[in-house]
């Protein structure tokens, strides 16, 4: 590709709304342009990168045996009503509209309904199973806070696959196969990533793993073990029970704590660590009575875990001050678990404490030396809190530490949630209708482009791995207008490298200073740069720079094609 006939659209300025590096660089390097909030154009050079990401995904999905299909972006409401998600799917995310006949539609944020309907009509016999359909298609989610460029867009491209099975064993096999396929895809992209235990959210189902690209800019916090492969989304990581304390119970005392309501205030007033205190949170479900949750003062409630505690109908919300006053006869700052006439659920770490502090259910007072069995009755104990760094890893190996990640993939065992609701069955050997089991496997194609940049950049721009790079080599000619030989040599190297399937950008732009071309080549992130100028040619050499290391070498003119071909081919093989 000759730059003079291409669209090199680099910018000097960082756009004001671009908070993180991948967003800034994608715009500055001229890969994308904003159309509206969370909606982007992909310019020619950006599309080349996007298609490489798609290409790797498509190749690995095909070799896993999955079959590519294409489903519509526009989906009729009826299918979502059939699955029960028309009113249930994350409020606001679904962009709904009517056609000219007042028939309701939405823009697909995901495709479980459409694929289940398709499978229901196309699959008749268990002999057609297992089968895994996938597509690479545009999704629309009306995200509350679109940001970070392509990382959290409203319109984005996802690879989504859906597998169908006659039983759960077969589902587990394909789920594992997709786990391996995702691992291969992300390795080929040379990403530093981790599979992470995840919540199944509103897509439903049982087992689920997210694939996270590690990056400080990631929106998700992941709990890792310092010693093993254990990794879980923080909201999912289990907090184990610490050993029981053994100190002898002391005499219970009520103590005045005027003007102290928060844990910090009471802690500094009484000179007791927050880890020796218990906070009592009064919560309710949509149609359940109040429940008291007891958490250690220095810990945070994990609502997801609390929602799983029996008796609370999701979503869980905090009780109002008036409800707390009525139930506990105290304001929230003085609520405690002693003498409380509500079901009490205690976190494991709170349940092992002895001689702790909690509210007295008497405004302006707290209790000292509270002990579970002696002073509090009828509590159940479970895991209710977020893990913190230093907690023992739930697999018994090492300690928890946190890192941030960008979720680029998510695999689920859906079971029969959709197939049952939509009556998608096949006939078994005996001619009986069996509801199919399903798996679903998403991967963010456009998000991956941003995630790759988050891990591959320096102060001068993007540093693409060769497998993703829009071009493998950029050739810069110096003062071509003054020297016919420079142009001739550049054209020869360009032709010969192209014949070897090396993708080249020949920067032959007239009227651009060499410094501008150098800066552009670095911003664009092209792995190798060849500089051809009169001075080098006088010694029969050209200058070759490797983008990632910055290493610069003179290479003999006769060797340059072979050398660059070898380097690129080796990079592509990795
Ligand atoms: P997130 O938690 O980041 O909002 P999600 O869990 O809602 O994502 P899934 O429904 O699991 O997303 O979708 C599968 C994949 O699609 C995600 O793993 C992610 O890579 C990609 N994806 C989801 N939402 C977006 C978005 N707004 N912009 C770009 N990619 C997205
Ligand atoms: Mg997800």
Coordinates of C-alpha atoms and ligand atoms in Angstrom, one line a residue:
X1 CA 0.0 0.0 0.0
X2 CA 1.4 3.4 -0.9
X3 CA 0.7 6.0 1.7
X4 CA 0.2 8.7 -1.0
X5 CA -2.8 6.8 -2.1
X6 CA -4.0 5.7 1.3
X7 CA -5.8 7.4 4.2
X8 CA -3.2 8.1 6.8
X9 CA -5.3 10.2 9.3
X10 CA -2.9 10.7 12.3
X11 CA -3.6 13.5 14.7
X12 CA -1.3 15.4 17.0
X13 CA -3.9 16.3 19.6
X14 CA -5.3 13.8 22.1
X15 CA -9.1 14.1 22.0
X16 CA -10.5 15.6 25.2
X17 CA -13.0 12.8 26.0
X18 CA -10.4 10.0 25.6
X19 CA -9.4 9.0 29.1
X20 CA -7.4 5.9 28.5
X21 CA -4.5 5.1 26.2
X22 CA -6.2 2.7 23.8
X23 CA -8.9 5.3 23.1
X24 CA -6.4 8.1 22.7
X25 CA -4.2 6.1 20.4
X26 CA -7.0 4.6 18.2
X27 CA -8.1 8.2 17.5
X28 CA -4.7 9.8 17.2
X29 CA -3.4 7.0 14.9
X30 CA -6.5 7.4 12.7
X31 CA -8.0 3.9 13.3
X32 CA -11.4 5.1 14.5
X33 CA -13.6 8.2 14.6
X34 CA -16.5 9.0 16.9
X35 CA -19.9 9.3 15.3
X36 CA -21.9 9.6 18.5
X37 CA -21.4 8.5 22.1
X38 CA -20.2 4.9 22.0
X39 CA -20.6 4.7 18.2
X40 CA -17.6 4.7 15.9
X41 CA -16.4 4.6 12.3
X42 CA -13.5 2.3 11.5
X43 CA -11.2 4.0 9.0
X44 CA -9.3 1.8 6.4
X45 CA -6.2 1.2 8.6
X46 CA -8.4 0.4 11.7
X47 CA -10.5 -2.0 9.7
X48 CA -7.4 -3.9 8.7
X49 CA -6.6 -4.5 12.4
X50 CA -10.2 -5.4 13.2
X51 CA -10.3 -7.9 10.4
X52 CA -7.1 -9.5 11.7
X53 CA -8.6 -10.0 15.1
X54 CA -11.8 -11.4 13.5
X55 CA -9.6 -13.6 11.3
X56 CA -7.9 -15.3 14.2
X57 CA -11.2 -15.8 16.0
X58 CA -12.9 -17.2 12.9
X59 CA -10.0 -19.6 12.2
X60 CA -10.0 -21.0 15.7
X61 CA -13.8 -21.2 15.9
X62 CA -13.8 -23.1 12.6
X63 CA -11.1 -25.5 13.7
X64 CA -13.1 -26.2 16.9
X65 CA -15.9 -27.4 14.6
X66 CA -18.2 -24.5 15.2
X67 CA -20.4 -23.4 12.3
X68 CA -20.6 -19.8 11.2
X69 CA -24.1 -18.3 10.7
X70 CA -25.3 -14.7 10.6
X71 CA -28.3 -13.6 12.5
X72 CA -30.1 -10.2 12.3
X73 CA -29.3 -7.2 14.4
X74 CA -33.0 -6.3 14.5
X75 CA -35.0 -8.7 16.6
X76 CA -38.8 -9.0 17.1
X77 CA -40.2 -8.4 20.6
X78 CA -42.1 -11.7 20.4
X79 CA -39.0 -13.8 20.8
X80 CA -38.0 -11.8 23.9
X81 CA -41.5 -12.2 25.2
X82 CA -41.3 -15.9 24.7
X83 CA -38.0 -16.2 26.7
X84 CA -39.4 -13.8 29.3
X85 CA -36.6 -11.2 28.9
X86 CA -38.6 -8.4 27.2
X87 CA -39.3 -6.7 30.5
X88 CA -36.4 -8.3 32.4
X89 CA -33.2 -7.7 30.5
X90 CA -31.0 -5.0 32.1
X91 CA -33.4 -2.1 32.1
X92 CA -32.4 0.6 29.6
X93 CA -29.8 -1.5 27.8
X94 CA -32.3 -2.8 25.2
X95 CA -33.0 -0.3 22.5
X96 CA -36.7 -0.8 21.6
X97 CA -38.7 0.6 18.7
X98 CA -41.7 0.0 16.5
X99 CA -41.9 -0.5 12.8
X100 CA -44.5 1.2 10.6
X101 CA -47.1 -1.5 11.6
X102 CA -46.5 -0.8 15.3
X103 CA -44.8 -4.1 15.7
X104 CA -42.2 -3.9 18.5
X105 CA -38.5 -4.7 17.8
X106 CA -35.2 -4.3 19.6
X107 CA -31.6 -4.0 18.5
X108 CA -29.9 -7.2 19.6
X109 CA -27.6 -6.9 22.6
X110 CA -27.1 -10.7 22.4
X111 CA -28.7 -13.5 20.4
X112 CA -29.9 -16.3 22.7
X113 CA -33.6 -15.8 21.6
X114 CA -32.9 -15.7 17.9
X115 CA -30.6 -18.7 17.9
X116 CA -32.9 -20.8 20.2
X117 CA -35.8 -20.1 17.8
X118 CA -33.6 -21.1 14.8
X119 CA -32.4 -24.2 16.6
X120 CA -36.0 -25.1 17.5
X121 CA -37.0 -25.2 13.8
X122 CA -33.8 -26.6 12.3
X123 CA -32.8 -29.3 14.8
X124 CA -35.2 -32.3 15.0
X125 CA -33.2 -35.2 16.2
X126 CA -30.6 -35.8 18.9
X127 CA -28.4 -37.2 16.0
X128 CA -27.9 -33.6 14.8
X129 CA -26.3 -32.8 18.2
X130 CA -24.0 -31.5 19.6
X131 CA -23.8 -28.5 17.3
X132 CA -22.2 -25.1 17.9
X133 CA -23.3 -22.1 15.8
X134 CA -21.4 -18.8 15.9
X135 CA -21.5 -15.4 14.3
X136 CA -19.4 -12.3 14.2
X137 CA -22.0 -9.6 14.3
X138 CA -22.9 -6.1 15.5
X139 CA -24.5 -5.8 18.9
X140 CA -26.2 -2.8 20.4
X141 CA -26.4 -2.1 24.1
X142 CA -27.5 1.3 25.4
X143 CA -24.8 1.3 28.0
X144 CA -25.4 3.9 30.8
X145 CA -21.8 5.1 30.6
X146 CA -20.2 4.4 27.2
X147 CA -16.5 5.2 27.6
X148 CA -13.0 4.1 26.9
X149 CA -13.6 4.2 23.2
X150 CA -14.1 0.7 21.8
X151 CA -13.7 -0.9 25.3
X152 CA -17.2 0.1 26.4
X153 CA -19.1 1.1 23.3
X154 CA -22.9 1.1 22.6
X155 CA -22.5 -0.4 19.1
X156 CA -19.8 -3.1 19.0
X157 CA -18.9 -6.3 17.4
X158 CA -19.1 -9.6 19.2
X159 CA -18.3 -13.1 18.3
X160 CA -21.1 -15.1 19.9
X161 CA -21.5 -18.8 19.8
X162 CA -24.4 -21.0 21.0
X163 CA -24.1 -24.8 21.4
X164 CA -26.9 -27.3 21.6
X165 CA -26.8 -30.7 23.4
X166 CA -28.9 -33.6 24.3
X167 CA -27.5 -33.8 27.8
X168 CA -25.3 -31.8 30.3
X169 CA -22.3 -34.1 29.7
X170 CA -22.2 -33.1 26.1
X171 CA -22.6 -29.5 27.1
X172 CA -19.6 -29.7 29.5
X173 CA -17.5 -31.2 26.7
X174 CA -18.2 -28.3 24.3
X175 CA -17.8 -25.8 27.2
X176 CA -14.3 -27.2 27.8
X177 CA -13.6 -27.1 24.0
X178 CA -14.5 -23.4 23.9
X179 CA -12.4 -22.8 27.0
X180 CA -9.4 -24.3 25.1
X181 CA -10.4 -22.4 21.9
X182 CA -10.5 -19.0 23.7
X183 CA -7.1 -19.8 25.3
X184 CA -5.6 -20.5 21.8
X185 CA -7.2 -17.3 20.3
X186 CA -5.8 -15.0 23.1
X187 CA -2.4 -16.7 23.0
X188 CA -2.2 -16.1 19.3
X189 CA -2.9 -12.4 20.0
X190 CA 0.0 -12.6 22.5
X191 CA -2.1 -11.3 25.3
X192 CA -1.4 -11.6 29.0
X193 CA -4.8 -13.0 30.1
X194 CA -6.5 -15.2 32.7
X195 CA -9.6 -17.3 32.8
X196 CA -11.6 -16.1 35.8
X197 CA -14.5 -17.6 37.7
X198 CA -17.5 -15.4 37.1
X199 CA -21.1 -14.7 38.0
X200 CA -23.7 -15.8 35.5
X201 CA -25.6 -12.5 35.7
X202 CA -28.9 -12.0 33.8
X203 CA -28.0 -14.4 30.9
X204 CA -28.7 -17.1 33.4
X205 CA -27.3 -20.7 33.8
X206 CA -24.8 -22.3 36.0
X207 CA -21.0 -22.5 35.3
X208 CA -19.4 -19.4 33.8
X209 CA -15.8 -18.2 33.1
X210 CA -14.7 -14.8 32.0
X211 CA -11.4 -14.3 30.0
X212 CA -9.7 -11.1 31.2
X213 CA -6.8 -9.3 29.6
X214 CA -4.7 -7.9 32.5
X215 CA -4.4 -4.1 32.4
X216 CA -4.4 -1.4 35.1
X217 CA -7.1 0.4 33.1
X218 CA -9.4 -2.6 33.3
X219 CA -12.9 -2.0 34.8
X220 CA -13.0 -5.3 36.6
X221 CA -11.2 -6.2 39.8
X222 CA -9.9 -9.8 39.8
X223 CA -8.8 -11.8 42.8
X224 CA -5.8 -14.0 42.1
X225 CA -3.9 -16.4 44.3
X226 CA -0.3 -15.6 44.9
X227 CA 0.6 -19.3 44.5
X228 CA -1.9 -21.1 42.2
X229 CA -3.9 -20.5 39.0
X230 CA -7.0 -19.6 41.1
X231 CA -8.6 -16.4 39.7
X232 CA -12.1 -15.1 40.3
X233 CA -14.0 -11.9 39.7
X234 CA -13.9 -10.2 43.1
X235 CA -17.6 -10.4 43.4
X236 CA -17.4 -14.2 43.1
X237 CA -14.3 -15.0 45.1
X238 CA -15.1 -16.9 48.2
X239 CA -14.0 -15.6 51.6
X240 CA -13.1 -18.6 53.8
X241 CA -13.9 -18.8 57.5
X242 CA -11.0 -17.8 59.7
X243 CA -10.3 -19.9 62.8
X244 CA -12.6 -19.5 65.8
X245 CA -11.3 -17.1 68.4
X246 CA -10.8 -18.6 71.8
X247 CA -10.6 -15.7 74.3
X248 CA -12.9 -16.0 77.3
X249 CA -16.1 -14.0 77.1
X250 CA -16.0 -10.8 79.1
X251 CA -18.9 -9.0 80.8
X252 CA -21.2 -7.3 78.3
X253 CA -21.3 -3.5 78.7
X254 CA -23.3 -0.7 77.2
X255 CA -21.3 2.4 76.5
X256 CA -22.3 5.9 75.4
X257 CA -21.1 6.9 71.9
X258 CA -22.6 10.3 71.4
X259 CA -22.2 11.7 67.9
X260 CA -20.5 8.6 66.7
X261 CA -22.5 6.7 64.1
X262 CA -20.1 5.4 61.5
X263 CA -17.6 2.5 62.1
X264 CA -14.7 5.0 61.8
X265 CA -16.2 7.3 64.4
X266 CA -17.0 4.6 66.9
X267 CA -13.7 3.0 66.3
X268 CA -11.7 6.1 67.1
X269 CA -14.0 7.1 70.0
X270 CA -13.7 3.6 71.7
X271 CA -10.1 3.0 70.5
X272 CA -11.2 -0.4 69.1
X273 CA -10.1 -1.5 65.6
X274 CA -12.8 -1.8 63.0
X275 CA -11.9 -5.5 62.7
X276 CA -13.1 -5.9 66.3
X277 CA -16.5 -4.4 65.5
X278 CA -19.6 -5.7 63.7
X279 CA -21.8 -3.6 61.5
X280 CA -25.4 -4.5 61.2
X281 CA -27.0 -3.9 57.8
X282 CA -30.7 -4.1 57.5
X283 CA -31.7 -5.2 54.0
X284 CA -34.8 -6.4 52.2
X285 CA -35.7 -8.2 49.0
X286 CA -38.5 -7.2 46.6
X287 CA -41.2 -9.0 48.6
X288 CA -39.4 -10.3 51.7
X289 CA -39.4 -8.9 55.2
X290 CA -36.3 -7.3 56.7
X291 CA -33.1 -9.3 57.3
X292 CA -30.1 -8.2 59.4
X293 CA -26.7 -8.9 57.9
X294 CA -23.7 -8.9 60.3
X295 CA -20.3 -8.0 58.7
X296 CA -17.0 -7.2 60.4
X297 CA -16.5 -3.4 60.6
X298 CA -13.5 -3.4 58.2
X299 CA -15.2 -5.5 55.5
X300 CA -17.6 -4.7 52.7
X301 CA -20.9 -6.4 52.0
X302 CA -21.0 -8.4 48.8
X303 CA -24.6 -7.9 47.5
X304 CA -24.3 -10.8 45.0
X305 CA -23.5 -13.2 47.8
X306 CA -26.1 -11.7 50.1
X307 CA -28.7 -12.2 47.3
X308 CA -27.9 -15.9 47.2
X309 CA -28.7 -16.2 50.9
X310 CA -32.1 -17.9 51.2
X311 CA -35.0 -15.8 52.0
X312 CA -34.0 -12.7 50.1
X313 CA -35.8 -12.2 46.8
X314 CA -33.5 -10.3 44.4
X315 CA -32.7 -7.5 43.9
X316 CA -31.6 -6.8 47.5
X317 CA -31.9 -3.2 48.7
X318 CA -31.1 -1.4 51.9
X319 CA -34.0 -0.8 54.3
X320 CA -35.0 2.9 54.7
X321 CA -34.2 4.8 57.9
X322 CA -37.9 4.6 58.8
X323 CA -38.0 0.9 58.3
X324 CA -34.9 0.5 60.4
X325 CA -36.3 2.7 63.1
X326 CA -39.6 0.7 63.2
X327 CA -37.9 -2.7 63.3
X328 CA -34.9 -1.9 65.6
X329 CA -36.1 1.0 67.6
X330 CA -32.8 2.8 66.7
X331 CA -31.3 4.8 63.9
X332 CA -28.9 3.1 61.5
X333 CA -25.7 4.2 63.4
X334 CA -26.8 2.4 66.6
X335 CA -28.3 -0.8 65.2
X336 CA -26.9 -4.0 66.5
X337 CA -27.6 -7.7 66.7
X338 CA -28.3 -8.1 70.4
X339 CA -32.0 -8.5 71.1
X340 CA -32.9 -7.9 67.5
X341 CA -36.2 -9.4 66.4
X342 CA -35.1 -10.0 62.8
X343 CA -33.5 -13.0 61.1
X344 CA -29.7 -12.5 61.4
X345 CA -27.2 -13.7 58.8
X346 CA -23.6 -13.4 59.9
X347 CA -20.6 -13.3 57.7
X348 CA -18.0 -16.1 58.4
X349 CA -15.4 -13.6 59.6
X350 CA -17.9 -11.8 61.8
X351 CA -19.1 -15.1 63.2
X352 CA -15.7 -16.1 64.7
X353 CA -15.2 -12.9 66.7
X354 CA -15.4 -12.9 70.5
X355 CA -15.8 -9.8 72.7
X356 CA -16.7 -7.5 69.8
X357 CA -18.4 -4.2 69.6
X358 CA -21.7 -3.5 67.9
X359 CA -24.6 -1.0 68.1
X360 CA -26.9 -1.2 71.1
X361 CA -30.2 -0.7 69.4
X362 CA -30.4 2.4 71.6
X363 CA -29.5 5.7 69.9
X364 CA -26.1 7.0 71.0
X365 CA -25.0 3.7 72.6
X366 CA -22.9 0.7 71.6
X367 CA -22.2 -2.6 73.3
X368 CA -18.7 -3.8 74.4
X369 CA -17.8 -7.5 74.8
X370 CA -20.6 -9.0 72.7
X371 CA -20.4 -12.7 72.2
X372 CA -22.4 -14.8 69.7
X373 CA -23.8 -17.7 71.6
X374 CA -24.2 -15.9 74.9
X375 CA -25.7 -12.6 73.6
X376 CA -27.1 -13.3 70.1
X377 CA -29.2 -16.2 69.1
X378 CA -30.6 -17.7 65.9
X379 CA -28.1 -16.5 63.4
X380 CA -27.0 -18.3 60.3
X381 CA -23.5 -18.1 59.0
X382 CA -22.3 -17.8 55.5
X383 CA -20.0 -15.9 53.1
X384 CA -21.3 -12.4 52.7
X385 CA -18.4 -10.1 52.2
X386 CA -15.9 -9.1 49.4
X387 CA -12.6 -10.7 49.7
X388 CA -9.6 -8.4 50.6
X389 CA -6.0 -8.7 49.7
X390 CA -4.2 -11.1 52.1
X391 CA -7.2 -13.4 52.6
X392 CA -6.3 -17.0 52.1
X393 CA -7.0 -18.2 48.5
X394 CA -10.2 -20.3 48.4
X395 CA -8.3 -23.2 46.8
X396 CA -6.1 -23.4 49.9
X397 CA -3.0 -22.3 48.0
X398 CA -1.4 -18.9 48.7
X399 CA -3.1 -15.6 49.4
X400 CA -5.5 -13.3 47.5
X401 CA -4.1 -10.4 45.6
X402 CA -6.0 -8.0 43.3
X403 CA -5.3 -7.1 39.7
X404 CA -7.4 -5.3 37.2
X405 CA -8.7 -6.9 34.0
X406 CA -10.6 -6.2 30.8
X407 CA -13.3 -8.8 30.1
X408 CA -12.7 -9.9 26.5
X409 CA -14.6 -13.2 26.6
X410 CA -17.3 -15.0 28.6
X411 CA -18.4 -18.6 28.4
X412 CA -21.5 -20.0 30.0
X413 CA -23.3 -23.2 30.6
X414 CA -26.8 -22.0 30.1
X415 CA -28.5 -25.3 30.7
X416 CA -32.1 -25.2 29.5
X417 CA -33.1 -21.7 30.5
X418 CA -33.9 -20.6 27.0
X419 CA -34.6 -23.9 25.4
X420 CA -37.3 -24.7 28.0
X421 CA -38.9 -21.3 27.9
X422 CA -39.0 -21.4 24.1
X423 CA -39.7 -25.2 23.9
X424 CA -36.7 -26.1 21.8
X425 CA -36.7 -29.9 21.8
X426 CA -35.3 -32.8 19.7
X427 CA -36.4 -36.4 19.6
X428 CA -34.3 -39.0 21.4
X429 CA -33.8 -42.6 20.3
X430 CA -37.2 -43.6 21.7
X431 CA -39.0 -40.8 19.9
X432 CA -39.5 -38.7 23.1
X433 CA -39.0 -34.9 22.9
X434 CA -36.1 -33.8 25.0
X435 CA -35.4 -30.1 25.9
X436 CA -31.9 -29.3 24.6
X437 CA -29.1 -28.0 26.9
X438 CA -27.3 -24.9 25.7
X439 CA -24.0 -23.2 26.1
X440 CA -23.1 -19.7 25.0
X441 CA -19.7 -18.2 24.3
X442 CA -19.1 -14.5 23.7
X443 CA -16.0 -12.6 22.7
X444 CA -15.7 -8.9 22.3
X445 CA -14.1 -8.4 18.8
X446 CA -13.9 -4.6 18.8
X447 CA -13.1 -4.6 22.6
X448 CA -10.1 -6.9 21.9
X449 CA -8.6 -4.2 19.6
X450 CA -8.6 -1.8 22.5
X451 CA -7.4 -4.4 25.0
X452 CA -4.4 -5.3 22.7
X453 CA -3.4 -1.7 22.7
X454 CA -3.7 -1.4 26.5
X455 CA -1.0 -4.1 26.6
X456 CA 1.1 -3.0 23.6
X457 CA 2.0 0.7 23.5
X458 CA 4.8 3.1 24.6
X459 CA 5.1 6.9 24.7
X460 CA 5.4 7.1 20.9
X461 CA 2.3 5.1 20.1
X462 CA 1.0 1.6 19.5
X463 CA 3.3 -1.4 19.3
X464 CA 1.2 -4.1 17.5
X465 CA 2.1 -7.7 17.6
X466 CA 2.8 -8.7 14.0
X467 CA -0.3 -11.0 13.8
X468 CA -2.5 -8.0 14.5
X469 CA -0.5 -5.1 12.8
X470 CA -2.2 -3.3 9.9
X471 CA 1.1 -3.6 8.0
X472 CA 4.2 -5.7 8.9
X473 CA 6.7 -3.2 7.5
X474 CA 6.7 0.5 6.7
X475 CA 9.2 1.8 4.2
X476 CA 10.1 5.5 4.5
X477 CA 11.9 7.1 1.7
X478 CA 14.1 10.2 2.4
X479 CA 14.1 13.1 -0.1
X480 CA 12.8 10.9 -2.9
X481 CA 12.2 14.0 -5.0
X482 CA 15.9 14.6 -5.1
X483 CA 17.0 11.1 -6.0
X484 CA 15.6 8.7 -8.6
X485 CA 17.6 5.9 -7.1
X486 CA 15.9 6.1 -3.7
X487 CA 12.5 5.8 -5.4
X488 CA 13.7 2.9 -7.5
X489 CA 15.2 0.9 -4.6
X490 CA 12.1 1.6 -2.5
X491 CA 9.9 0.3 -5.3
X492 CA 12.0 -2.8 -5.7
X493 CA 12.0 -3.7 -2.0
X494 CA 8.3 -3.0 -1.9
X495 CA 7.6 -5.4 -4.8
X496 CA 9.8 -8.1 -3.6
X497 CA 8.5 -8.1 0.0
X498 CA 5.0 -8.0 -1.3
X499 CA 5.7 -11.0 -3.4
X500 CA 6.7 -12.8 -0.2
X501 CA 3.3 -11.9 1.3
X502 CA 4.7 -9.2 3.6
X503 CA 2.2 -6.4 4.0
X504 CA 3.9 -3.1 3.5
X505 CA 3.0 0.6 3.8
X506 CA 5.3 2.6 1.6
X507 CA 5.4 6.1 2.9
X508 CA 6.0 8.0 -0.3
X509 CA 3.9 11.0 0.8
X510 CA 5.3 14.1 -0.9
X511 CA 6.0 17.2 1.1
X512 CA 6.2 15.5 4.5
X513 CA 9.3 15.9 6.6
X514 CA 11.1 12.7 7.5
X515 CA 10.5 13.4 11.2
X516 CA 6.7 13.4 10.6
X517 CA 6.9 10.1 8.7
X518 CA 9.0 8.6 11.5
X519 CA 6.6 9.8 14.2
X520 CA 3.6 8.4 12.2
X521 CA 5.2 5.0 11.7
X522 CA 5.7 4.8 15.5
X523 CA 2.2 6.0 16.3
X524 CA 0.7 3.5 13.8
X525 CA 2.7 0.7 15.6
X526 CA 4.1 -1.1 12.5
X527 CA 6.6 -3.7 13.7
X528 CA 9.4 -3.0 11.3
X529 CA 10.6 0.2 9.6
X530 CA 13.0 0.4 6.6
X531 CA 14.5 3.8 5.9
X532 CA 15.9 4.4 2.5
X533 CA 18.0 7.5 1.8
X534 CA 20.8 8.6 -0.5
X535 CA 23.4 8.5 2.2
X536 CA 22.8 4.8 3.0
X537 CA 22.5 3.8 -0.6
X538 CA 26.0 5.3 -1.1
X539 CA 27.2 2.4 1.1
X540 CA 24.7 -0.1 -0.2
X541 CA 22.7 -0.2 3.1
X542 CA 19.3 0.7 4.4
X543 CA 18.3 1.3 8.0
X544 CA 16.0 -1.2 9.7
X545 CA 14.3 -0.4 13.0
X546 CA 12.3 -2.8 15.2
X547 CA 9.3 -0.9 16.7
X548 CA 9.1 -2.8 20.0
X549 CA 12.8 -2.8 21.0
X550 CA 13.7 0.4 19.1
X551 CA 16.9 -1.5 17.9
X552 CA 18.3 0.2 14.7
X553 CA 20.6 -1.7 12.3
X554 CA 22.1 -1.0 8.9
X555 CA 21.3 -4.0 6.6
X556 CA 23.0 -4.6 3.3
X557 CA 20.7 -3.8 0.4
X558 CA 21.1 -7.3 -1.0
X559 CA 20.0 -8.9 2.3
X560 CA 17.1 -6.7 3.3
X561 CA 14.3 -8.6 1.6
X562 CA 15.4 -11.9 2.9
X563 CA 16.1 -10.6 6.4
X564 CA 12.7 -8.8 6.8
X565 CA 10.8 -11.7 5.3
X566 CA 12.4 -14.0 7.8
X567 CA 11.8 -11.7 10.8
X568 CA 8.1 -11.2 9.9
X569 CA 7.5 -14.9 9.2
X570 CA 9.0 -15.8 12.5
X571 CA 6.8 -13.2 14.3
X572 CA 3.7 -14.5 12.5
X573 CA 4.4 -18.1 13.5
X574 CA 4.6 -17.4 17.3
Ligands
LIG1 P1 -19.3 -6.1 30.8 O1 -19.3 -6.8 32.1 O2 -18.0 -5.6 30.4 O3 -20.4 -5.0 30.6 P2 -20.9 -8.2 29.8 O4 -20.5 -9.2 30.8 O5 -22.1 -7.5 29.9 O6 -19.7 -7.2 29.7 P3 -21.3 -10.3 27.8 O7 -22.7 -10.3 27.8 O8 -20.6 -11.4 28.6 O9 -20.7 -8.9 28.3 O10 -20.7 -10.2 26.3 C1 -19.7 -11.0 25.8 C2 -18.5 -10.1 25.5 O11 -18.9 -8.9 24.7 C3 -17.8 -9.5 26.7 O12 -17.0 -10.4 27.3 C4 -17.1 -8.3 26.1 O13 -15.8 -8.7 25.5 C5 -18.0 -7.8 24.9 N1 -18.8 -6.7 25.3 C6 -19.8 -6.6 26.2 N2 -20.3 -5.3 26.3 C7 -19.5 -4.6 25.5 C8 -19.4 -3.2 25.2 N3 -20.3 -2.3 25.7 N4 -18.5 -2.7 24.3 C9 -17.6 -3.6 23.8 N5 -17.6 -4.9 24.0 C10 -18.5 -5.4 24.9
LIG2 MG1 -19.8 -11.0 30.6

